Short mmCIF file of C-alpha atoms (C1' of nucleotides) in Angstrom, two decimals:
data_model
loop_
_atom_site.label_atom_id
_atom_site.label_comp_id
_atom_site.label_asym_id
_atom_site.label_seq_id
_atom_site.Cartn_x
_atom_site.Cartn_y
_atom_site.Cartn_z
CA MET A 223 163.39 78.51 86.36
CA ILE A 224 160.41 79.52 84.20
CA ALA A 225 160.49 77.65 80.89
CA ASP A 226 157.35 79.11 79.40
CA PRO A 227 155.92 82.26 81.03
CA ARG A 228 152.81 82.21 78.78
CA VAL A 229 151.56 79.23 80.78
CA PHE A 230 150.88 81.61 83.69
CA ASP A 231 149.06 84.24 81.60
CA ASP A 232 145.37 84.81 82.27
CA GLU A 233 144.64 84.29 78.57
CA PHE A 234 146.44 80.93 78.38
CA VAL A 235 144.09 78.10 77.34
CA PRO A 236 145.58 74.76 78.46
CA PRO A 237 145.54 71.92 75.92
CA ASP A 238 143.70 69.75 78.46
CA LEU A 239 141.11 71.49 80.65
CA LEU A 240 140.91 69.32 83.77
CA HIS A 241 137.73 68.61 85.76
CA ARG A 242 135.42 70.40 83.31
CA GLU A 243 134.77 67.54 80.87
CA THR A 244 131.03 67.24 81.66
CA GLU A 245 130.52 70.95 81.11
CA ILE A 246 132.48 70.93 77.83
CA GLU A 247 130.41 68.01 76.47
CA ARG A 248 127.17 69.69 77.51
CA LEU A 249 128.09 72.95 75.78
CA LEU A 250 129.23 71.11 72.63
CA ARG A 251 125.93 69.22 72.40
CA ARG A 252 124.10 72.50 72.79
CA PHE A 253 126.15 74.33 70.14
CA MET A 254 125.54 71.51 67.68
CA SER A 255 121.76 71.41 68.08
CA PRO A 256 120.22 73.71 65.48
CA GLN A 257 117.82 76.47 66.68
CA LYS A 258 119.05 76.37 70.30
CA ARG A 259 122.74 77.15 70.31
CA HIS A 260 122.52 79.66 73.18
CA ALA A 261 124.01 78.97 76.62
CA LEU A 262 124.79 80.88 79.80
CA ILE A 263 127.99 80.30 81.77
CA SER A 264 128.10 81.65 85.31
CA GLY A 265 130.25 81.37 88.42
CA PRO A 266 132.53 83.35 90.74
CA SER A 267 135.69 85.11 89.49
CA GLY A 268 138.65 82.98 88.51
CA VAL A 269 136.99 79.55 88.28
CA GLY A 270 137.59 79.19 84.54
CA LYS A 271 134.38 80.45 82.90
CA THR A 272 136.23 82.05 79.98
CA VAL A 273 138.62 79.11 79.56
CA LEU A 274 135.63 76.74 79.50
CA ALA A 275 133.94 78.80 76.78
CA MET A 276 137.20 78.96 74.78
CA THR A 277 137.77 75.20 75.08
CA ALA A 278 134.21 74.31 74.05
CA THR A 279 134.21 76.72 71.08
CA ASP A 280 137.71 75.56 69.99
CA ARG A 281 136.43 71.97 69.89
CA LEU A 282 133.31 73.01 68.01
CA ARG A 283 135.50 74.81 65.47
CA GLU A 284 137.70 71.72 65.03
CA GLU A 285 134.77 69.34 64.70
CA THR A 286 132.37 71.37 62.54
CA GLY A 287 134.29 74.33 61.16
CA ALA A 288 131.86 76.71 62.89
CA THR A 289 132.85 80.34 63.45
CA CYS A 290 133.45 81.23 67.10
CA ILE A 291 134.23 84.72 68.33
CA GLN A 292 134.78 86.22 71.76
CA ILE A 293 134.01 89.77 72.88
CA ARG A 294 134.64 91.59 76.12
CA ALA A 295 131.19 93.05 76.87
CA LEU A 296 132.19 94.99 80.01
CA GLY A 297 131.23 98.67 79.74
CA LYS A 298 129.95 98.34 76.20
CA THR A 299 126.56 99.58 74.99
CA THR A 300 124.33 97.66 72.56
CA PRO A 301 125.86 99.34 69.48
CA GLY A 302 129.33 98.85 70.93
CA ILE A 303 128.79 95.11 71.37
CA LEU A 304 127.36 94.70 67.86
CA ARG A 305 130.30 96.62 66.40
CA ALA A 306 132.87 94.58 68.31
CA ALA A 307 131.17 91.32 67.22
CA LEU A 308 131.09 92.45 63.60
CA GLU A 309 134.79 93.35 63.69
CA GLU A 310 135.62 89.87 65.02
CA LEU A 311 133.76 88.02 62.26
CA PRO A 312 136.18 86.62 59.65
CA GLN A 313 133.99 87.99 56.82
CA GLY A 314 133.39 91.30 58.64
CA PRO A 315 135.32 94.58 58.35
CA ASP A 316 138.42 95.07 60.55
CA ASP A 317 137.21 98.43 61.76
CA VAL A 318 133.64 99.71 62.18
CA ALA A 319 133.23 103.45 62.81
CA GLN A 320 131.73 104.41 66.17
CA THR A 321 129.15 106.49 64.31
CA THR A 322 127.79 103.57 62.30
CA SER A 323 124.09 103.28 63.15
CA THR A 324 122.79 100.18 64.92
CA THR A 325 120.55 99.43 61.92
CA GLU A 326 123.54 99.49 59.58
CA THR A 327 125.72 97.43 61.95
CA ARG A 328 122.93 94.85 62.22
CA ARG A 329 122.66 94.65 58.43
CA LEU A 330 126.43 94.26 57.99
CA PHE A 331 126.47 91.58 60.69
CA ARG A 332 123.74 89.52 58.96
CA GLU A 333 125.68 89.78 55.72
CA ALA A 334 128.96 88.70 57.30
CA VAL A 335 127.55 85.66 59.16
CA ASP A 336 128.49 82.53 57.25
CA GLY A 337 127.08 79.35 58.80
CA THR A 338 126.96 78.48 62.52
CA THR A 339 128.50 81.31 64.54
CA ILE A 340 128.95 81.28 68.32
CA VAL A 341 129.39 84.68 69.99
CA VAL A 342 130.90 84.48 73.49
CA LEU A 343 130.15 87.63 75.52
CA ASP A 344 132.78 87.66 78.25
CA GLU A 345 132.34 89.86 81.35
CA GLY A 346 128.66 90.11 80.50
CA ASP A 347 127.26 91.06 83.92
CA ASP A 348 125.70 94.26 82.57
CA LEU A 349 124.20 92.69 79.43
CA PRO A 350 120.61 92.58 80.80
CA GLU A 351 120.71 96.39 80.83
CA THR A 352 121.41 96.41 77.05
CA ASP A 353 119.55 94.99 74.03
CA ALA A 354 122.61 93.06 72.84
CA ILE A 355 121.28 89.57 73.70
CA ARG A 356 118.03 90.17 71.80
CA GLU A 357 119.85 91.75 68.85
CA LEU A 358 122.26 88.82 68.48
CA ARG A 359 119.64 86.12 69.12
CA ALA A 360 117.54 87.55 66.29
CA ILE A 361 120.27 86.74 63.76
CA GLU A 362 119.95 83.37 62.07
CA ASP A 363 122.68 80.75 62.74
CA VAL A 364 124.06 82.79 65.67
CA GLY A 365 124.42 81.26 69.14
CA VAL A 366 124.95 83.62 72.09
CA VAL A 367 127.04 82.60 75.11
CA PRO A 368 127.06 85.26 77.84
CA ILE A 369 129.41 84.85 80.80
CA ALA A 370 128.32 86.35 84.14
CA HIS A 371 129.04 86.05 87.85
CA ASP A 372 125.60 85.44 89.40
CA GLY A 373 123.60 83.50 86.80
CA THR A 374 120.28 83.42 88.65
CA ASP A 375 120.30 87.15 89.32
CA TRP A 376 121.50 87.79 85.76
CA LEU A 377 118.58 85.78 84.30
CA SER A 378 116.07 87.57 86.53
CA ARG A 379 117.18 90.93 85.13
CA LEU A 380 116.82 89.75 81.54
CA ASP A 381 113.61 89.93 79.48
CA VAL A 382 111.62 86.67 79.89
CA ASP A 383 111.75 85.82 76.16
CA ASP A 384 115.53 86.15 76.14
CA ALA A 385 116.04 84.45 79.50
CA HIS A 386 114.17 81.24 78.69
CA PRO A 387 116.54 79.78 76.04
CA LEU A 388 119.56 80.64 78.19
CA ASP A 389 118.04 79.21 81.35
CA ASN A 390 117.64 75.92 79.42
CA CYS A 391 121.41 75.61 79.18
CA HIS A 392 122.76 77.38 82.22
CA THR A 393 126.19 76.05 83.19
CA GLU A 394 127.03 77.13 86.73
CA LEU A 395 130.69 76.65 87.67
CA GLY A 396 131.64 76.32 91.30
CA ARG A 397 135.04 76.71 92.90
CA TYR A 398 137.44 73.80 92.47
CA THR A 399 138.06 71.40 95.35
CA VAL A 400 141.58 71.38 96.79
CA ASN A 401 142.39 68.14 94.93
CA GLU A 402 141.02 69.36 91.61
CA LEU A 403 142.90 72.64 91.76
CA ALA A 404 146.09 70.88 92.86
CA ASP A 405 145.78 68.69 89.71
CA ILE A 406 145.47 71.81 87.57
CA LEU A 407 148.47 73.45 89.25
CA GLU A 408 150.50 70.25 88.79
CA HIS A 409 149.87 70.42 85.04
CA ARG A 410 150.80 74.10 84.90
CA ALA A 411 154.01 73.48 86.85
CA ARG A 412 154.94 70.73 84.37
CA GLN A 413 154.22 73.01 81.40
CA GLY A 414 155.67 76.21 82.83
CA PHE A 415 158.77 75.36 84.89
CA HIS A 416 162.13 73.98 83.74
CA ASN A 417 162.08 71.81 86.82
CA PRO A 418 158.56 70.79 87.90
CA GLU A 419 160.09 69.41 91.12
CA ILE A 420 160.05 73.01 92.36
CA ALA A 421 156.37 72.54 93.27
CA PRO A 422 155.75 69.32 95.26
CA ARG A 423 152.19 68.03 95.56
CA PRO A 424 151.65 68.94 99.27
CA GLN A 425 152.61 72.58 98.52
CA LEU A 426 150.27 72.63 95.51
CA GLU A 427 147.50 71.54 97.84
CA THR A 428 148.43 74.28 100.29
CA ILE A 429 148.18 76.81 97.44
CA ALA A 430 144.81 75.39 96.32
CA ASP A 431 143.52 75.64 99.88
CA THR A 432 144.89 79.16 100.43
CA VAL A 433 143.17 80.53 97.31
CA ALA A 434 139.89 78.76 98.21
CA GLY A 435 139.57 76.98 94.86
CA VAL A 436 139.97 80.05 92.66
CA ALA A 437 142.09 78.82 89.75
CA ARG A 438 143.29 82.23 88.55
CA ASP A 439 144.64 83.12 92.01
CA GLY A 440 146.12 79.63 92.38
CA ILE A 441 148.10 79.87 89.15
CA GLN A 442 149.46 83.33 90.00
CA THR A 443 150.28 82.20 93.54
CA LEU A 444 152.16 79.19 92.17
CA LEU A 445 154.30 81.48 90.03
CA ALA A 446 154.90 84.01 92.82
CA SER A 447 155.75 81.29 95.37
CA ALA A 448 158.30 79.83 92.93
CA GLU A 449 159.85 83.29 92.54
CA ILE A 450 160.11 83.65 96.31
CA ALA A 451 161.77 80.23 96.63
CA ARG A 452 164.27 81.13 93.92
CA GLU A 453 165.07 84.50 95.51
CA GLN A 454 166.06 82.51 98.59
CA SER A 455 168.16 80.18 96.41
CA ARG A 456 165.92 77.19 97.09
CA MET A 457 164.93 74.55 94.54
CA THR A 458 161.47 73.85 95.96
CA ILE A 459 158.51 75.80 97.28
CA THR A 460 157.76 75.33 100.99
CA ASP A 461 154.48 75.97 102.82
CA ALA A 462 156.00 79.18 104.19
CA ASP A 463 156.28 80.58 100.63
CA VAL A 464 152.58 80.21 99.88
CA GLU A 465 151.06 83.01 101.97
CA PRO A 466 153.59 85.66 100.79
CA GLY A 467 153.21 84.21 97.29
CA TYR A 468 149.46 84.75 97.45
CA GLU A 469 149.95 88.32 98.67
CA ARG A 470 152.49 89.02 95.91
CA ALA A 471 150.15 87.56 93.29
CA LYS A 472 147.20 89.71 94.40
CA HIS A 473 149.51 92.74 94.57
CA LYS A 474 150.63 92.18 90.97
CA ILE A 475 147.05 91.79 89.77
CA ARG A 476 146.05 95.07 91.45
CA ILE A 477 149.00 96.98 89.94
CA GLY A 478 147.96 95.71 86.51
CA ASN A 479 144.34 96.68 87.19
CA LEU A 480 145.28 100.23 88.24
CA GLY A 481 147.51 100.70 85.21
CA SER A 482 144.66 99.80 82.88
CA LEU A 483 142.33 102.51 84.21
CA PRO A 484 141.70 105.92 82.60
CA PHE A 485 142.84 109.30 84.02
CA HIS A 486 139.74 110.17 86.12
CA HIS A 487 139.92 106.82 87.90
CA GLN A 488 143.65 107.32 88.49
CA ILE A 489 143.00 110.65 90.22
CA LEU A 490 140.27 109.24 92.43
CA TYR A 491 142.57 106.39 93.41
CA SER A 492 145.39 108.86 94.19
CA ILE A 493 143.06 110.82 96.48
CA VAL A 494 141.93 107.74 98.43
CA HIS A 495 145.53 106.47 98.62
CA GLU A 496 146.81 109.81 99.93
CA ALA A 497 144.14 109.95 102.66
CA GLY A 498 144.31 106.30 103.67
CA GLU A 499 140.63 106.48 104.59
CA LEU A 500 138.11 109.24 103.93
CA THR A 501 134.40 110.02 103.61
CA ALA A 502 132.60 110.78 100.35
CA GLY A 503 132.45 114.47 101.33
CA GLU A 504 136.20 114.63 101.96
CA LEU A 505 136.83 112.85 98.67
CA HIS A 506 134.88 115.50 96.75
CA ASP A 507 136.51 118.38 98.67
CA ARG A 508 140.00 117.08 97.89
CA TYR A 509 139.06 116.51 94.25
CA ASP A 510 137.88 120.12 93.96
CA GLU A 511 141.22 121.27 95.43
CA ILE A 512 143.41 119.46 92.94
CA THR A 513 141.60 120.21 89.66
CA SER A 514 144.75 122.05 88.49
CA ILE A 515 146.10 118.57 87.71
CA TYR A 516 143.92 118.59 84.59
CA LYS A 517 145.92 121.50 83.08
CA GLY A 518 147.41 120.26 79.83
CA GLN A 519 145.28 117.10 79.88
CA PRO A 520 142.86 116.23 77.09
CA THR A 521 140.07 115.80 79.67
CA ALA A 522 138.51 118.30 82.10
CA PRO A 523 137.53 117.77 85.78
CA ILE A 524 134.25 115.90 86.23
CA GLY A 525 131.22 116.56 88.45
CA LYS A 526 130.28 114.69 91.61
CA ARG A 527 127.81 112.38 89.89
CA GLU A 528 130.44 111.23 87.40
CA ARG A 529 132.97 110.69 90.20
CA ARG A 530 130.42 108.45 91.96
CA ARG A 531 130.00 106.55 88.73
CA LYS A 532 133.76 105.85 88.50
CA ILE A 533 134.23 104.51 92.03
CA PRO A 534 132.53 101.10 91.52
CA LYS A 535 135.22 100.30 88.96
CA LEU A 536 137.94 100.88 91.57
CA VAL A 537 136.02 98.54 93.89
CA ASP A 538 135.57 95.90 91.15
CA TYR A 539 139.31 96.00 90.51
CA ASP A 540 140.01 95.32 94.18
CA LEU A 541 141.81 98.67 94.54
CA VAL A 542 139.39 100.49 96.83
CA ASP A 543 136.85 99.25 99.35
CA HIS A 544 134.07 101.03 101.23
CA ASP A 545 131.79 100.64 104.21
CA GLY A 546 128.40 102.17 104.91
CA ALA A 547 125.35 102.36 102.66
CA THR A 548 124.67 106.08 102.30
CA ARG A 549 125.53 108.86 104.70
CA GLY A 550 128.83 108.30 106.42
CA ARG A 551 130.22 105.91 103.84
CA THR A 552 134.01 105.73 103.99
CA TYR A 553 136.49 104.68 101.33
CA TRP A 554 139.99 103.24 101.70
CA VAL A 555 142.61 101.56 99.52
CA VAL A 556 142.79 97.77 99.75
CA ASP A 557 146.57 97.58 99.26
CA GLU A 558 148.65 100.58 100.43
CA GLY A 559 151.58 99.11 98.52
CA VAL A 560 149.90 99.78 95.18
CA ASP A 561 151.30 103.25 94.51
CA PRO A 562 149.20 105.74 92.54
CA VAL A 563 150.19 106.33 88.94
CA VAL A 564 149.20 110.01 89.10
CA GLU A 565 150.89 112.28 91.64
CA LEU A 566 148.60 114.88 93.23
CA PRO A 567 149.58 118.50 93.92
CA THR A 568 150.64 118.91 97.58
CA ALA A 569 147.79 119.33 100.02
CA VAL A 570 147.10 123.00 100.87
CA SER A 571 147.31 123.85 104.58
CA ARG A 572 143.95 124.52 106.16
"C1'" DA B 22 108.93 109.20 116.40
"C1'" DC B 23 109.91 112.61 113.42
"C1'" DT B 24 112.60 115.63 110.45
"C1'" DC B 25 116.70 116.84 108.14
"C1'" DC B 26 120.29 115.99 105.16
"C1'" DA B 27 124.31 113.55 103.01
"C1'" DC B 28 124.94 110.29 99.81
"C1'" DA B 29 124.21 106.52 96.19
"C1'" DG B 30 122.60 105.63 91.97
"C1'" DG B 31 118.72 105.82 88.08
"C1'" DA B 32 116.70 108.59 84.15
"C1'" DA B 33 116.75 112.04 80.84
"C1'" DG B 34 118.74 115.12 77.99
"C1'" DG B 35 122.56 118.29 76.42
"C1'" DA B 36 127.40 118.66 74.74
"C1'" DT B 37 131.08 116.61 72.48
"C1'" DT B 38 133.35 113.61 69.31
"C1'" DG B 39 134.41 111.75 65.02
"C1'" DG B 40 133.26 109.31 60.56
"C1'" DG B 41 130.76 109.90 56.19
"C1'" DC B 42 129.58 112.61 52.50
"C1'" DA B 43 128.57 116.47 49.27
"C1'" DT C 40 135.73 122.42 54.26
"C1'" DG C 41 131.48 122.27 56.43
"C1'" DC C 42 127.40 119.90 57.53
"C1'" DC C 43 124.91 115.76 59.21
"C1'" DC C 44 124.25 112.13 62.23
"C1'" DA C 45 124.93 108.43 65.68
"C1'" DA C 46 127.41 107.12 69.75
"C1'" DT C 47 129.32 108.38 73.92
"C1'" DC C 48 130.32 111.14 77.82
"C1'" DC C 49 128.83 114.02 81.22
"C1'" DT C 50 125.57 117.00 83.92
"C1'" DT C 51 121.25 117.93 85.98
"C1'" DC C 52 117.49 116.39 88.27
"C1'" DC C 53 115.45 113.17 90.90
"C1'" DT C 54 114.21 109.27 94.29
"C1'" DG C 55 115.36 106.13 97.88
"C1'" DT C 56 118.05 105.09 101.97
"C1'" DG C 57 119.87 105.54 106.39
"C1'" DG C 58 122.46 108.14 110.05
"C1'" DA C 59 122.19 112.32 113.04
"C1'" DG C 60 119.80 115.67 115.55
"C1'" DT C 61 115.59 117.20 118.04
#
DNA sequence: ACTCCACAGGAAGGATTGGGCA
DNA sequence: TGCCCAATCCTTCCTGTGGAGT
């Protein structure tokens, strides 16, 4: 049924990015104008911010031979971002030691830059809290393209001098309309399935509507709905496959998210999953009970403050949700079907 | 209305880690 | 091998917020 599974990967960049032509042209013009190559791309999750940046920089590379690199900025500090950018440069070293000073990294970066270089900073929501934008902007021939969710809020958190040039070319992506997203899904079905007839247009529109214009969810739902149809030995997706397809797609994304998290996060998730729903106090009590799980692990149990610092990641990854601002806040798992990776010691009777 | 207190999250600084170098 | 140094991780301390009790 599936001819080319890569077509449904998050990283897949389609040869023809539909309904984003204006934005691509705008970014290209910007990248080609000397002295002001910087741009900000913002918009909700899954509307194609990264794919837009990739498409625009690919075209720039083809047309001018410019260097374009992409870095995942999430969770990185200023030195970490500079190091990652340096490692990506074609003239740069493959591996930069974590202990290399920022001054030295900056010097190596300047040396390695050869002509126009666009640095895309994906997942850059936390960049205003670092000096990375200023550091990169200060380097000649370098254009900086941060990608964030809420562009206006992001700009307000940034230093005025750094915000101004980005505000000048702020590309805000909205969700796709049902028709636009159905067009995109139609192309993917043609590229990805042996038999594109499996996904008729009305069902593609149902998918686009169900996922509220979020392309990433739409593409995964298309794949999952096709799997469901095939499991039932049918040759086409029906409307009834879409809702379970959407659920299956989200479920798969969450399992992948959980698997990518480090040990401390895994334990916190296991505790919330075991309880179903619990308060912050109960979460800490249970954590203190099960610290024996760290025996033989390279890491030791962490304090309450550090546990609090880990929880937002579980929320970001759509694994855990919470209600309440301060006292009395409760946590619960979003999808009970996402089983914990780490098994906790049995609860002691109290 | 007031006080208490649990809790979230920011700031600062100490401990740890790991590469570079003599 | 042992020291130095920079980055990172984590704890401690703190402030602000809001629910509960009086």
